[in-house]
XYZ file of C-alpha atoms in Angstrom:
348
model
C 56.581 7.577 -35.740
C 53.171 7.703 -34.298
C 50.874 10.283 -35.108
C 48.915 11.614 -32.242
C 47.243 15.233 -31.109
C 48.783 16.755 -27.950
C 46.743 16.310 -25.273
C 45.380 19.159 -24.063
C 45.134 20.284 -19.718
C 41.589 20.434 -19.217
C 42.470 22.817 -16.242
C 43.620 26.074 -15.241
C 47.104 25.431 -14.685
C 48.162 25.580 -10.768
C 44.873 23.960 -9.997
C 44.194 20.032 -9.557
C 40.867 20.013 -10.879
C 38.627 18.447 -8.273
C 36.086 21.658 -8.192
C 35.033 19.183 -11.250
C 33.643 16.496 -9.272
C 29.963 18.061 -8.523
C 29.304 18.181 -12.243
C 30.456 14.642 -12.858
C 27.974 13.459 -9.886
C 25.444 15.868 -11.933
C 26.004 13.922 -15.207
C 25.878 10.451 -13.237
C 22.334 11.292 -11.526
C 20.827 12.564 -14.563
C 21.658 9.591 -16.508
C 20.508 7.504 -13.659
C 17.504 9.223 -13.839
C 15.137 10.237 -10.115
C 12.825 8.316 -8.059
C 9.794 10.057 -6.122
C 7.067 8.603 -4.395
C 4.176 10.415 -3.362
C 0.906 9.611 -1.566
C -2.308 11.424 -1.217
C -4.680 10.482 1.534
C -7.872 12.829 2.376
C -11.511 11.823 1.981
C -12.686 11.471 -1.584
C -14.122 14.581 -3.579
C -11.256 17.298 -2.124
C -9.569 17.218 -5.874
C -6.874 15.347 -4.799
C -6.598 13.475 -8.428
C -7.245 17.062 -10.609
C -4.316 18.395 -8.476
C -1.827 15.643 -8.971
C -2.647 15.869 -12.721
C -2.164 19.823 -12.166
C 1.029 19.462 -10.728
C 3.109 17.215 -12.976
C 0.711 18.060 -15.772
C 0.138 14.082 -16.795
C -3.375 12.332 -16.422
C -2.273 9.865 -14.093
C -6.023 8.548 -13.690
C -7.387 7.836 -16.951
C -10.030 5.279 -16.314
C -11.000 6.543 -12.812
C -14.240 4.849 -11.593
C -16.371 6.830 -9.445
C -17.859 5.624 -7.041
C -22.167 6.320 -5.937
C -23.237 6.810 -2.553
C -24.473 3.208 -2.176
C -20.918 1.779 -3.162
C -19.486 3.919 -0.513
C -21.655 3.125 2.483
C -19.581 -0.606 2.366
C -16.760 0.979 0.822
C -12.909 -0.186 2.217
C -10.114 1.845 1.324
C -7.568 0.830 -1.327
C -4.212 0.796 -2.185
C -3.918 2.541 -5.615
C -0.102 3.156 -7.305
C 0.034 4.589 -10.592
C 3.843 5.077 -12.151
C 4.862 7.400 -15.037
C 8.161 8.903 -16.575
C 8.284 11.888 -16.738
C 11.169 14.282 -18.834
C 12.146 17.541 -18.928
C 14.872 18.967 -20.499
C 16.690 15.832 -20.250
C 15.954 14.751 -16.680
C 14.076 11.546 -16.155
C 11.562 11.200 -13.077
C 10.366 7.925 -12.509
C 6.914 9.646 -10.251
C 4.699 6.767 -8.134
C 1.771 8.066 -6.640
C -0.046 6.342 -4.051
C -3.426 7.288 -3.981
C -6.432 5.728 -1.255
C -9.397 6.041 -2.726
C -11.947 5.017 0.292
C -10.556 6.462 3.074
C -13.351 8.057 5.343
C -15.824 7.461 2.889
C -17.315 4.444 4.786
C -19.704 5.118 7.846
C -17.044 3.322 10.090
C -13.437 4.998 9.544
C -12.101 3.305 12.444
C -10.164 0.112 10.037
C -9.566 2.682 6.591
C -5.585 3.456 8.527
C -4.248 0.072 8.804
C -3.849 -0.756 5.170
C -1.934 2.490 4.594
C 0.426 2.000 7.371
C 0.705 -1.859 6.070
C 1.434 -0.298 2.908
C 4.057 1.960 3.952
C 5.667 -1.066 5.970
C 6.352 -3.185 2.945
C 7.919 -1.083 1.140
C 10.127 -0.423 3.585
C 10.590 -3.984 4.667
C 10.486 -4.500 0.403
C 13.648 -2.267 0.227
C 15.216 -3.645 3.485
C 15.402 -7.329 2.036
C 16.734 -6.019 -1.291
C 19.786 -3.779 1.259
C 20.335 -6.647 2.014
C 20.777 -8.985 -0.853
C 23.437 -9.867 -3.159
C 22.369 -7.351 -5.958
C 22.305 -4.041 -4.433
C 23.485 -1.774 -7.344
C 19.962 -1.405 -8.754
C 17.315 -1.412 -6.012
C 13.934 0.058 -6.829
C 13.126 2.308 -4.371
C 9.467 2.510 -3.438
C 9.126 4.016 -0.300
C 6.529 6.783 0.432
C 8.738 9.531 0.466
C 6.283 12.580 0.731
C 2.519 12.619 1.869
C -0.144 14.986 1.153
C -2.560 14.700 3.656
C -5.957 16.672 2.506
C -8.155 18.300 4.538
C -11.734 19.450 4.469
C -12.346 23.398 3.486
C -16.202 22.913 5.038
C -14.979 21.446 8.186
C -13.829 24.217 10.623
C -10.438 22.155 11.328
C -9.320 18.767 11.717
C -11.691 16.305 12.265
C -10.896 12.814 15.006
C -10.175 10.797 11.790
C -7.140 13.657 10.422
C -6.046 14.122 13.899
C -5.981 9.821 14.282
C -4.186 9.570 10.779
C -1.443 12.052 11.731
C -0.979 11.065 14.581
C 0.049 7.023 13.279
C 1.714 7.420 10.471
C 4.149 10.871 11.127
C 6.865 8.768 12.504
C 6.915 6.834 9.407
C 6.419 9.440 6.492
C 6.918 13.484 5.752
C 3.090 14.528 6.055
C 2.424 17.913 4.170
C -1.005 19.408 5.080
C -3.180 20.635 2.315
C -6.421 22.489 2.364
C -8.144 21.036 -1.017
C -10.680 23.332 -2.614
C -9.748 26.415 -1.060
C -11.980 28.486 -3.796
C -15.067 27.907 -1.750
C -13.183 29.941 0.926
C -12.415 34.129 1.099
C -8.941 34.432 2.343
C -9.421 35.358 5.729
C -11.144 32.318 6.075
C -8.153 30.537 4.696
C -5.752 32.431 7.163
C -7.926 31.410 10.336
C -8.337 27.525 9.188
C -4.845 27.563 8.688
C -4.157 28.756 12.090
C -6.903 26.274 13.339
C -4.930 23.117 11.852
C -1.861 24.277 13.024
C -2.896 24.500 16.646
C -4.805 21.280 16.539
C -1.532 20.221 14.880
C 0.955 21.320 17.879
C -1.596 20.314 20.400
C -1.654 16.670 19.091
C 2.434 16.395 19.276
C 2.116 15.413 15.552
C 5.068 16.015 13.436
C 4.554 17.513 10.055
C 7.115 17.904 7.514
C 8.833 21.321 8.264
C 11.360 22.272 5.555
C 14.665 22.780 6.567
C 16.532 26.534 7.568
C 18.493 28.210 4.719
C 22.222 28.049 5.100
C 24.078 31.187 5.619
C 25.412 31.294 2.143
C 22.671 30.875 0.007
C 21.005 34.157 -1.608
C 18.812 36.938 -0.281
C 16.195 35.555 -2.921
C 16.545 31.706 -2.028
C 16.063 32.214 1.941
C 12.983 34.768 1.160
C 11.413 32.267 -1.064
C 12.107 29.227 1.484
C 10.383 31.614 4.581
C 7.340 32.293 2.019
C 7.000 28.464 1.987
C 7.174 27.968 5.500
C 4.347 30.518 6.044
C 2.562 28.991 3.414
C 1.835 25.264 5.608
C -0.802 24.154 5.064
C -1.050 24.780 1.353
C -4.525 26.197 0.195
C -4.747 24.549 -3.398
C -7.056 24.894 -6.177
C -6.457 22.140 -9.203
C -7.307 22.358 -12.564
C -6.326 21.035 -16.214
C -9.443 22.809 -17.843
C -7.360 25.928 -19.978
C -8.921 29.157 -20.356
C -8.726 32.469 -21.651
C -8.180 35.783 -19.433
C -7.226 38.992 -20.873
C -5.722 37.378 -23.696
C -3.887 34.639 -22.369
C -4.531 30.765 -21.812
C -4.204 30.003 -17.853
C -5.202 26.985 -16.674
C -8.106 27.507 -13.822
C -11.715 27.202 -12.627
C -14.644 29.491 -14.170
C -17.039 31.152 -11.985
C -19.843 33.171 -12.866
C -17.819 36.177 -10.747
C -14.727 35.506 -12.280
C -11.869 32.751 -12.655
C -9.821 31.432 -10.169
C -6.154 30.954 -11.254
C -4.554 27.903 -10.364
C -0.497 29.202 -11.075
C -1.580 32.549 -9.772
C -0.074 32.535 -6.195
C -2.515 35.400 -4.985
C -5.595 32.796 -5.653
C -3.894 29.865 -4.406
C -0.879 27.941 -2.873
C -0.828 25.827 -5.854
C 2.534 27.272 -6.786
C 4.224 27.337 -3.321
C 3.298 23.747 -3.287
C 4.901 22.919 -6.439
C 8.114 24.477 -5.729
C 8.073 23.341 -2.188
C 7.899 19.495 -3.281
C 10.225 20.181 -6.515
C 13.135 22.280 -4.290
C 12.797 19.995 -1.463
C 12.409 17.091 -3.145
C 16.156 15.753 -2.434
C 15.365 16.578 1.285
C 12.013 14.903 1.501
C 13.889 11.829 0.218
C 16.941 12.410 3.114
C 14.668 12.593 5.879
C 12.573 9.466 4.427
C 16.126 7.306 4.461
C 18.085 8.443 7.777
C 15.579 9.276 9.601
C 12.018 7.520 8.647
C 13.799 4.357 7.459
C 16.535 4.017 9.793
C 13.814 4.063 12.568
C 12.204 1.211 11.083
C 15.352 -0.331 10.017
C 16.454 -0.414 13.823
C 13.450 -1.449 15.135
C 13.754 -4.766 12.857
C 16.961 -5.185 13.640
C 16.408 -4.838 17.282
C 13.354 -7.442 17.266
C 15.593 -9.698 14.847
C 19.064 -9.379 17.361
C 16.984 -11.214 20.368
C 15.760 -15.253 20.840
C 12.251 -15.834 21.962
C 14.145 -16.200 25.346
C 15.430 -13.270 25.380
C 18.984 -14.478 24.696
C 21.520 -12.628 22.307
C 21.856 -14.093 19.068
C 25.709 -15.166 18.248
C 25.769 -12.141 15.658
C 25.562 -9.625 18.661
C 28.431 -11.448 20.433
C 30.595 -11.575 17.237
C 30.208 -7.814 16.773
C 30.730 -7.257 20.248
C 34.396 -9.426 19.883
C 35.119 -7.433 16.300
C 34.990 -4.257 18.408
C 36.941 -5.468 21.196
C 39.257 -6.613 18.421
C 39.799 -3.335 16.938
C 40.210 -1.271 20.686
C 43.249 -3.680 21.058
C 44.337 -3.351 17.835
C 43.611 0.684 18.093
C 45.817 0.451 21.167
C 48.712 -1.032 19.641
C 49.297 1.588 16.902
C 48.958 4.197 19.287
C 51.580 2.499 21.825
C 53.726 2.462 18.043
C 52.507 5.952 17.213
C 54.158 7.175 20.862
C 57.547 5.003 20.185
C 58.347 6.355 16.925
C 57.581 10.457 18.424
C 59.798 9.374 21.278
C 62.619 8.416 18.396
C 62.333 11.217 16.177
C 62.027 13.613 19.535
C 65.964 11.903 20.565
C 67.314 12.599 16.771
């Protein structure tokens, strides 16, 4: 006689138990771990770096070299990715940030876009080959899933090298606008650059990243938080690591002579909107990067690849057009069956 415990019926009884499956696909992903990649492009001194280190609070830029006026008269831009791991309370982020230090810092801005948008290519192209390849379960995925596109506080709008960079790359990445430095504005100067870029925005067709409506269901709290946001683009951001002291408490922000300028205080800043934006719409951002960003580029090598330099079809593209004939046939036969064995039951 075997000795064993009873097993015990993990469920309510009458119920089958698949309300379960979200929290095994919870278990799985945070094993797994999470892939983000973010880039910042904006012309150099608009705290793009202090913000990045505000906002994942890591110093991803540790032996920065800064470059003097007379290095950035011949300056070209490059193409600067810096990884980390991040964890929090169990959840592993594997954060790439693509940063472009030289772009618009030359006196001739007209070549500092190509090597971005060549950048953005490979990795898509990168991630296409390895689709495609025998070993597909574990395919690093490097492709610029969110961009945060900086723009001057001093320079009454969008200037011809914003509108030109927009205007490329926003079929090919999720462009958030941000207004760096916004401390050396008041707020109604804020609200009426904001409305500026916007308009210059709409008027250039560009497509910015606009974060998806609320769903019917969600809470009261959720879809005023998610309209906030929305009313919030472009972020005004102030960044800061530097802690200090106000009315007894350590905040992290920038001292003035008038006062201090909180960085997590979301009547100073959009520093906080921004956060939560990228963190709550993080899964999104990475959606819209795959079917829609991707797929566009995906088809458009495909379509290139699918013709001869003659312009012939390619034998794949008359194979798939047989398969498909193949299957109508075959669809029509098991109908035709489908009918025949109705018509029997129908005469029982």
């Amino acid at each position: 006689m075997t000795d064993s415990k009873t097993f015990v019926n993990p469920e309510t009884p009458g119920y089958v138990g698949f309300a379960n499956l979200p929290n095994q696909v919870h278990r799985k992903s945070v094993k797994r771990g999470f892939e983000f990649t973010l880039m910042v492009v904006g012309e150099s001194g608009l705290g793009k770096s202090t913000l990045i280190n505000s906002l994942f609070l890591t110093d991803l830029y540790p032996e920065r070299h800064i470059p003097d006026a007379s290095e950035k008269i011949g300056q070209t831009v490059k193409i600067e990715a810096s990884t980390v791991e991040i964890e929090e309370r169990g959840v592993k982020l594997r954060l790439t940030v693509v940063d472009t230090p030289g772009f618009g810092d030359s006196i001739s801005s007209q070549n500092c876009i190509e090597p971005i948008m060549d950048y953005i290519d490979q990795q898509y192209e990168r991630y296409l080959q390895d689709e495609s390849g025998l070993n597909r379960r574990h395919i690093l995925d490097n492709r610029v899933h969110c961009c945060f596109y900086f723009v001057s506080p001093s320079g009454h709008g969008l200037k011809p090298l914003d509108i030109e960079f927009m205007r490329k790359v926003h079929h090919k990445i999720n462009i958030v606008p941000v207004l760096g430095k916004s401390d050396m504005l008041t707020m109604t100067e804020i609200k009426k650059l904001k409305r500026k870029v916007l308009d210059q925005i709409d008027e250039a067709g560009i497509q910015i990243y606009r974060l998806p409506d609320c769903d019917d269901d969600e809470d009261e709290d959720f879809k005023q938080q998610n309209k906030q946001l929305k009313e919030a683009i472009p972020f005004a951001v102030v960044g800061s690591t530097q802690l200090i002291e106000v009315r007894g408490k350590k905040v992290r922000g920038r001292l003035y002579p008038w006062g201090v300028v909180e960085v997590e205080n979301p009547e100073h800043c959009d520093f906080i909107k921004l956060r939560t934006m990228l963190i709550t719409h993080m899964q999104d951002l990475q959606e819209v990067t795959h079917d829609l960003h991707y797929e566009n580029f995906r088809a458009e090598k495909l379509a290139k690849s699918g013709k001869t330099p003659t312009g012939g079809v390619r034998a794949s593209t008359v194979e798939k057009d047989k398969l498909l004939a193949d299957k109508e046939v075959e669809l029509k036969k098991m109908q035709e069956m489908l009918s025949k064995m109705q018509a029997q039951m129908q005469s029982k």
